GROMACS .gro file of N, CA, C and O in nm:
model
  316
    1UNK      N    1   0.351  -0.132  -2.519
    1UNK     CA    2   0.526  -0.121  -2.484
    1UNK      C    3   0.538  -0.244  -2.353
    1UNK      O    4   0.464  -0.292  -2.312
    2UNK      N    5   0.578  -0.331  -2.437
    2UNK     CA    6   0.671  -0.442  -2.345
    2UNK      C    7   0.768  -0.396  -2.256
    2UNK      O    8   0.853  -0.360  -2.227
    3UNK      N    9   0.757  -0.446  -2.097
    3UNK     CA   10   0.851  -0.447  -2.018
    3UNK      C   11   0.938  -0.586  -1.987
    3UNK      O   12   0.958  -0.702  -2.020
    4UNK      N   13   1.081  -0.524  -1.970
    4UNK     CA   14   1.181  -0.617  -1.945
    4UNK      C   15   1.137  -0.700  -1.840
    4UNK      O   16   1.041  -0.627  -1.739
    5UNK      N   17   1.197  -0.778  -1.798
    5UNK     CA   18   1.123  -0.857  -1.673
    5UNK      C   19   1.238  -0.778  -1.554
    5UNK      O   20   1.163  -0.717  -1.433
    6UNK      N   21   1.358  -0.705  -1.585
    6UNK     CA   22   1.380  -0.651  -1.465
    6UNK      C   23   1.349  -0.520  -1.427
    6UNK      O   24   1.315  -0.454  -1.359
    7UNK      N   25   1.321  -0.464  -1.534
    7UNK     CA   26   1.197  -0.331  -1.541
    7UNK      C   27   1.023  -0.372  -1.453
    7UNK      O   28   1.021  -0.273  -1.389
    8UNK      N   29   1.018  -0.473  -1.488
    8UNK     CA   30   0.864  -0.535  -1.419
    8UNK      C   31   0.909  -0.509  -1.284
    8UNK      O   32   0.838  -0.485  -1.238
    9UNK      N   33   0.996  -0.614  -1.271
    9UNK     CA   34   1.056  -0.674  -1.109
    9UNK      C   35   1.098  -0.507  -1.019
    9UNK      O   36   1.032  -0.490  -0.902
   10UNK      N   37   1.168  -0.440  -1.086
   10UNK     CA   38   1.163  -0.326  -1.068
   10UNK      C   39   1.023  -0.198  -1.006
   10UNK      O   40   1.032  -0.116  -0.907
   11UNK      N   41   0.981  -0.211  -1.071
   11UNK     CA   42   0.850  -0.128  -1.073
   11UNK      C   43   0.749  -0.241  -0.970
   11UNK      O   44   0.694  -0.170  -0.864
   12UNK      N   45   0.778  -0.350  -0.983
   12UNK     CA   46   0.642  -0.404  -0.874
   12UNK      C   47   0.728  -0.392  -0.748
   12UNK      O   48   0.683  -0.335  -0.616
   13UNK      N   49   0.848  -0.376  -0.715
   13UNK     CA   50   0.952  -0.328  -0.629
   13UNK      C   51   0.913  -0.186  -0.515
   13UNK      O   52   0.919  -0.151  -0.466
   14UNK      N   53   0.877  -0.124  -0.637
   14UNK     CA   54   0.848   0.027  -0.633
   14UNK      C   55   0.697   0.052  -0.548
   14UNK      O   56   0.683   0.098  -0.462
   15UNK      N   57   0.594  -0.021  -0.585
   15UNK     CA   58   0.470  -0.050  -0.553
   15UNK      C   59   0.485  -0.086  -0.421
   15UNK      O   60   0.407  -0.040  -0.348
   16UNK      N   61   0.560  -0.156  -0.392
   16UNK     CA   62   0.579  -0.242  -0.238
   16UNK      C   63   0.609  -0.113  -0.168
   16UNK      O   64   0.558  -0.135  -0.050
   17UNK      N   65   0.714  -0.078  -0.181
   17UNK     CA   66   0.829   0.009  -0.116
   17UNK      C   67   0.693   0.124  -0.067
   17UNK      O   68   0.707   0.165  -0.009
   18UNK      N   69   0.648   0.207  -0.154
   18UNK     CA   70   0.495   0.268  -0.190
   18UNK      C   71   0.416   0.243  -0.117
   18UNK      O   72   0.357   0.350   0.032
   19UNK      N   73   0.326   0.109  -0.118
   19UNK     CA   74   0.292   0.023  -0.060
   19UNK      C   75   0.310   0.058   0.139
   19UNK      O   76   0.236   0.056   0.185
   20UNK      N   77   0.372   0.041   0.138
   20UNK     CA   78   0.468  -0.010   0.289
   20UNK      C   79   0.452   0.107   0.331
   20UNK      O   80   0.476   0.156   0.479
   21UNK      N   81   0.493   0.239   0.275
   21UNK     CA   82   0.512   0.371   0.311
   21UNK      C   83   0.384   0.427   0.410
   21UNK      O   84   0.363   0.424   0.485
   22UNK      N   85   0.293   0.388   0.277
   22UNK     CA   86   0.173   0.450   0.297
   22UNK      C   87   0.098   0.354   0.416
   22UNK      O   88   0.029   0.429   0.524
   23UNK      N   89   0.105   0.261   0.414
   23UNK     CA   90   0.032   0.138   0.545
   23UNK      C   91   0.156   0.226   0.627
   23UNK      O   92   0.081   0.234   0.775
   24UNK      N   93   0.225   0.244   0.718
   24UNK     CA   94   0.323   0.285   0.783
   24UNK      C   95   0.221   0.449   0.851
   24UNK      O   96   0.214   0.492   0.955
   25UNK      N   97   0.155   0.477   0.763
   25UNK     CA   98   0.097   0.601   0.811
   25UNK      C   99  -0.021   0.618   0.836
   25UNK      O  100  -0.058   0.706   0.898
   26UNK      N  101  -0.081   0.485   0.830
   26UNK     CA  102  -0.191   0.463   0.956
   26UNK      C  103  -0.214   0.423   1.039
   26UNK      O  104  -0.130   0.339   1.129
   27UNK      N  105  -0.285   0.505   1.086
   27UNK     CA  106  -0.313   0.522   1.280
   27UNK      C  107  -0.362   0.451   1.297
   27UNK      O  108  -0.534   0.380   1.216
   28UNK      N  109  -0.414   0.374   1.419
   28UNK     CA  110  -0.483   0.186   1.493
   28UNK      C  111  -0.655   0.286   1.494
   28UNK      O  112  -0.704   0.147   1.462
   29UNK      N  113  -0.634   0.379   1.532
   29UNK     CA  114  -0.799   0.437   1.541
   29UNK      C  115  -0.807   0.454   1.409
   29UNK      O  116  -0.962   0.428   1.439
   30UNK      N  117  -0.784   0.426   1.284
   30UNK     CA  118  -0.812   0.428   1.143
   30UNK      C  119  -0.819   0.316   1.108
   30UNK      O  120  -0.901   0.278   0.966
   31UNK      N  121  -0.819   0.242   1.121
   31UNK     CA  122  -0.827   0.099   1.117
   31UNK      C  123  -0.952  -0.025   1.068
   31UNK      O  124  -0.935  -0.035   0.927
   32UNK      N  125  -1.057   0.056   1.098
   32UNK     CA  126  -1.199   0.091   1.108
   32UNK      C  127  -1.273   0.149   1.017
   32UNK      O  128  -1.409   0.165   0.965
   33UNK      N  129  -1.205   0.222   0.930
   33UNK     CA  130  -1.285   0.364   0.871
   33UNK      C  131  -1.294   0.308   0.775
   33UNK      O  132  -1.215   0.232   0.689
   34UNK      N  133  -1.414   0.294   0.716
   34UNK     CA  134  -1.468   0.267   0.570
   34UNK      C  135  -1.578   0.342   0.508
   34UNK      O  136  -1.646   0.406   0.570
   35UNK      N  137  -1.466   0.403   0.355
   35UNK     CA  138  -1.556   0.499   0.296
   35UNK      C  139  -1.668   0.483   0.242
   35UNK      O  140  -1.782   0.566   0.317
   36UNK      N  141  -1.763   0.406   0.245
   36UNK     CA  142  -1.891   0.376   0.230
   36UNK      C  143  -1.901   0.183   0.289
   36UNK      O  144  -1.816   0.118   0.295
   37UNK      N  145  -2.055   0.201   0.301
   37UNK     CA  146  -2.067   0.063   0.324
   37UNK      C  147  -2.032   0.014   0.231
   37UNK      O  148  -2.028  -0.142   0.301
   38UNK      N  149  -2.047  -0.019   0.109
   38UNK     CA  150  -1.990  -0.113  -0.004
   38UNK      C  151  -1.836  -0.100   0.012
   38UNK      O  152  -1.789  -0.230  -0.097
   39UNK      N  153  -1.766  -0.059   0.057
   39UNK     CA  154  -1.602  -0.065   0.032
   39UNK      C  155  -1.556  -0.129   0.137
   39UNK      O  156  -1.630  -0.122   0.237
   40UNK      N  157  -1.443  -0.236   0.126
   40UNK     CA  158  -1.378  -0.206   0.230
   40UNK      C  159  -1.303  -0.177   0.326
   40UNK      O  160  -1.267  -0.069   0.289
   41UNK      N  161  -1.306  -0.216   0.497
   41UNK     CA  162  -1.232  -0.106   0.556
   41UNK      C  163  -1.095  -0.068   0.527
   41UNK      O  164  -1.047  -0.158   0.451
   42UNK      N  165  -1.026  -0.014   0.613
   42UNK     CA  166  -0.787   0.004   0.589
   42UNK      C  167  -0.771  -0.085   0.599
   42UNK      O  168  -0.688  -0.185   0.553
   43UNK      N  169  -0.856  -0.166   0.714
   43UNK     CA  170  -0.759  -0.294   0.736
   43UNK      C  171  -0.801  -0.392   0.694
   43UNK      O  172  -0.701  -0.539   0.663
   44UNK      N  173  -0.920  -0.431   0.626
   44UNK     CA  174  -0.936  -0.506   0.496
   44UNK      C  175  -0.899  -0.536   0.407
   44UNK      O  176  -0.850  -0.637   0.300
   45UNK      N  177  -0.843  -0.357   0.364
   45UNK     CA  178  -0.777  -0.344   0.212
   45UNK      C  179  -0.700  -0.377   0.224
   45UNK      O  180  -0.579  -0.408   0.154
   46UNK      N  181  -0.558  -0.347   0.358
   46UNK     CA  182  -0.439  -0.361   0.415
   46UNK      C  183  -0.439  -0.545   0.362
   46UNK      O  184  -0.326  -0.609   0.347
   47UNK      N  185  -0.532  -0.610   0.449
   47UNK     CA  186  -0.519  -0.732   0.475
   47UNK      C  187  -0.556  -0.806   0.312
   47UNK      O  188  -0.459  -0.922   0.304
   48UNK      N  189  -0.613  -0.722   0.264
   48UNK     CA  190  -0.595  -0.811   0.109
   48UNK      C  191  -0.509  -0.751   0.045
   48UNK      O  192  -0.411  -0.823  -0.091
   49UNK      N  193  -0.433  -0.612   0.031
   49UNK     CA  194  -0.320  -0.658  -0.054
   49UNK      C  195  -0.201  -0.761  -0.047
   49UNK      O  196  -0.079  -0.690  -0.043
   50UNK      N  197  -0.203  -0.823   0.126
   50UNK     CA  198  -0.061  -0.861   0.174
   50UNK      C  199  -0.144  -1.027   0.067
   50UNK      O  200   0.023  -1.082   0.054
   51UNK      N  201  -0.195  -1.035   0.006
   51UNK     CA  202  -0.211  -1.147  -0.024
   51UNK      C  203  -0.241  -1.157  -0.210
   51UNK      O  204  -0.192  -1.226  -0.266
   52UNK      N  205  -0.317  -1.048  -0.223
   52UNK     CA  206  -0.353  -1.016  -0.375
   52UNK      C  207  -0.231  -1.018  -0.470
   52UNK      O  208  -0.191  -1.045  -0.575
   53UNK      N  209  -0.133  -0.906  -0.441
   53UNK     CA  210  -0.012  -0.947  -0.552
   53UNK      C  211   0.061  -1.053  -0.596
   53UNK      O  212   0.026  -1.122  -0.684
   54UNK      N  213   0.123  -1.106  -0.432
   54UNK     CA  214   0.183  -1.205  -0.465
   54UNK      C  215   0.089  -1.330  -0.503
   54UNK      O  216   0.103  -1.463  -0.591
   55UNK      N  217  -0.044  -1.347  -0.509
   55UNK     CA  218  -0.111  -1.474  -0.570
   55UNK      C  219  -0.163  -1.444  -0.714
   55UNK      O  220  -0.172  -1.517  -0.811
   56UNK      N  221  -0.177  -1.370  -0.758
   56UNK     CA  222  -0.158  -1.296  -0.906
   56UNK      C  223  -0.006  -1.359  -1.008
   56UNK      O  224  -0.033  -1.403  -1.093
   57UNK      N  225   0.109  -1.271  -0.911
   57UNK     CA  226   0.201  -1.336  -0.926
   57UNK      C  227   0.246  -1.428  -1.003
   57UNK      O  228   0.289  -1.537  -1.042
   58UNK      N  229   0.205  -1.533  -0.874
   58UNK     CA  230   0.197  -1.743  -0.887
   58UNK      C  231   0.092  -1.748  -0.913
   58UNK      O  232   0.169  -1.859  -1.047
   59UNK      N  233   0.047  -1.685  -0.994
   59UNK     CA  234  -0.068  -1.711  -1.129
   59UNK      C  235   0.053  -1.714  -1.235
   59UNK      O  236  -0.014  -1.793  -1.300
   60UNK      N  237   0.039  -1.548  -1.252
   60UNK     CA  238   0.052  -1.567  -1.357
   60UNK      C  239   0.241  -1.689  -1.426
   60UNK      O  240   0.272  -1.713  -1.512
   61UNK      N  241   0.300  -1.664  -1.271
   61UNK     CA  242   0.425  -1.791  -1.379
   61UNK      C  243   0.357  -1.934  -1.333
   61UNK      O  244   0.410  -1.971  -1.415
   62UNK      N  245   0.253  -1.943  -1.304
   62UNK     CA  246   0.163  -2.121  -1.328
   62UNK      C  247   0.098  -2.111  -1.470
   62UNK      O  248   0.084  -2.181  -1.434
   63UNK      N  249   0.078  -1.950  -1.508
   63UNK     CA  250   0.011  -1.988  -1.644
   63UNK      C  251  -0.151  -2.039  -1.604
   63UNK      O  252  -0.243  -2.027  -1.686
   64UNK      N  253  -0.241  -1.954  -1.500
   64UNK     CA  254  -0.338  -2.035  -1.474
   64UNK      C  255  -0.391  -2.003  -1.303
   64UNK      O  256  -0.255  -1.940  -1.219
   65UNK      N  257  -0.494  -1.939  -1.285
   65UNK     CA  258  -0.535  -1.861  -1.176
   65UNK      C  259  -0.547  -1.998  -1.064
   65UNK      O  260  -0.624  -2.086  -1.145
   66UNK      N  261  -0.512  -1.999  -0.937
   66UNK     CA  262  -0.507  -2.077  -0.870
   66UNK      C  263  -0.631  -2.011  -0.736
   66UNK      O  264  -0.597  -1.954  -0.662
   67UNK      N  265  -0.738  -2.077  -0.735
   67UNK     CA  266  -0.830  -2.052  -0.677
   67UNK      C  267  -0.822  -2.131  -0.531
   67UNK      O  268  -0.827  -2.052  -0.435
   68UNK      N  269  -0.796  -2.241  -0.558
   68UNK     CA  270  -0.725  -2.271  -0.385
   68UNK      C  271  -0.638  -2.183  -0.356
   68UNK      O  272  -0.639  -2.151  -0.180
   69UNK      N  273  -0.533  -2.167  -0.425
   69UNK     CA  274  -0.401  -2.100  -0.375
   69UNK      C  275  -0.505  -1.979  -0.337
   69UNK      O  276  -0.434  -1.922  -0.195
   70UNK      N  277  -0.596  -1.892  -0.377
   70UNK     CA  278  -0.598  -1.734  -0.380
   70UNK      C  279  -0.660  -1.790  -0.232
   70UNK      O  280  -0.677  -1.695  -0.175
   71UNK      N  281  -0.785  -1.855  -0.255
   71UNK     CA  282  -0.866  -1.863  -0.105
   71UNK      C  283  -0.772  -1.872   0.048
   71UNK      O  284  -0.814  -1.933   0.108
   72UNK      N  285  -0.727  -2.000   0.022
   72UNK     CA  286  -0.648  -1.996   0.114
   72UNK      C  287  -0.562  -1.886   0.150
   72UNK      O  288  -0.550  -1.885   0.274
   73UNK      N  289  -0.499  -1.824   0.055
   73UNK     CA  290  -0.426  -1.682   0.125
   73UNK      C  291  -0.495  -1.583   0.170
   73UNK      O  292  -0.450  -1.515   0.246
   74UNK      N  293  -0.664  -1.570   0.100
   74UNK     CA  294  -0.714  -1.479   0.203
   74UNK      C  295  -0.727  -1.515   0.310
   74UNK      O  296  -0.808  -1.455   0.410
   75UNK      N  297  -0.749  -1.647   0.354
   75UNK     CA  298  -0.803  -1.727   0.464
   75UNK      C  299  -0.686  -1.711   0.567
   75UNK      O  300  -0.732  -1.661   0.661
   76UNK      N  301  -0.543  -1.664   0.514
   76UNK     CA  302  -0.495  -1.683   0.582
   76UNK      C  303  -0.445  -1.534   0.655
   76UNK      O  304  -0.442  -1.470   0.748
   77UNK      N  305  -0.484  -1.438   0.572
   77UNK     CA  306  -0.485  -1.272   0.586
   77UNK      C  307  -0.581  -1.240   0.689
   77UNK      O  308  -0.537  -1.123   0.746
   78UNK      N  309  -0.698  -1.350   0.713
   78UNK     CA  310  -0.817  -1.299   0.796
   78UNK      C  311  -0.739  -1.371   0.924
   78UNK      O  312  -0.813  -1.301   1.028
   79UNK      N  313  -0.659  -1.438   0.975
   79UNK     CA  314  -0.609  -1.471   1.096
   79UNK      C  315  -0.492  -1.370   1.169
   79UNK      O  316  -0.466  -1.335   1.082
   0.00000   0.00000   0.00000
């Protein structure tokens, strides 16, 4: 099943809406929670989600994964 451009955009907007809603439910004292030693903490996961989607969309639009852009976005999220 192929999505139209409009359906894809609507789906991504819905995912962002859900993410914003869930992120608003995180208490400040839970930011350092880590399910296990090898998993991201809550704050690390939220930071990752701020650049993961946009970087992938950028790569899709550009036709290739841009490692330099990904690295810059990752470093920017850490600051």
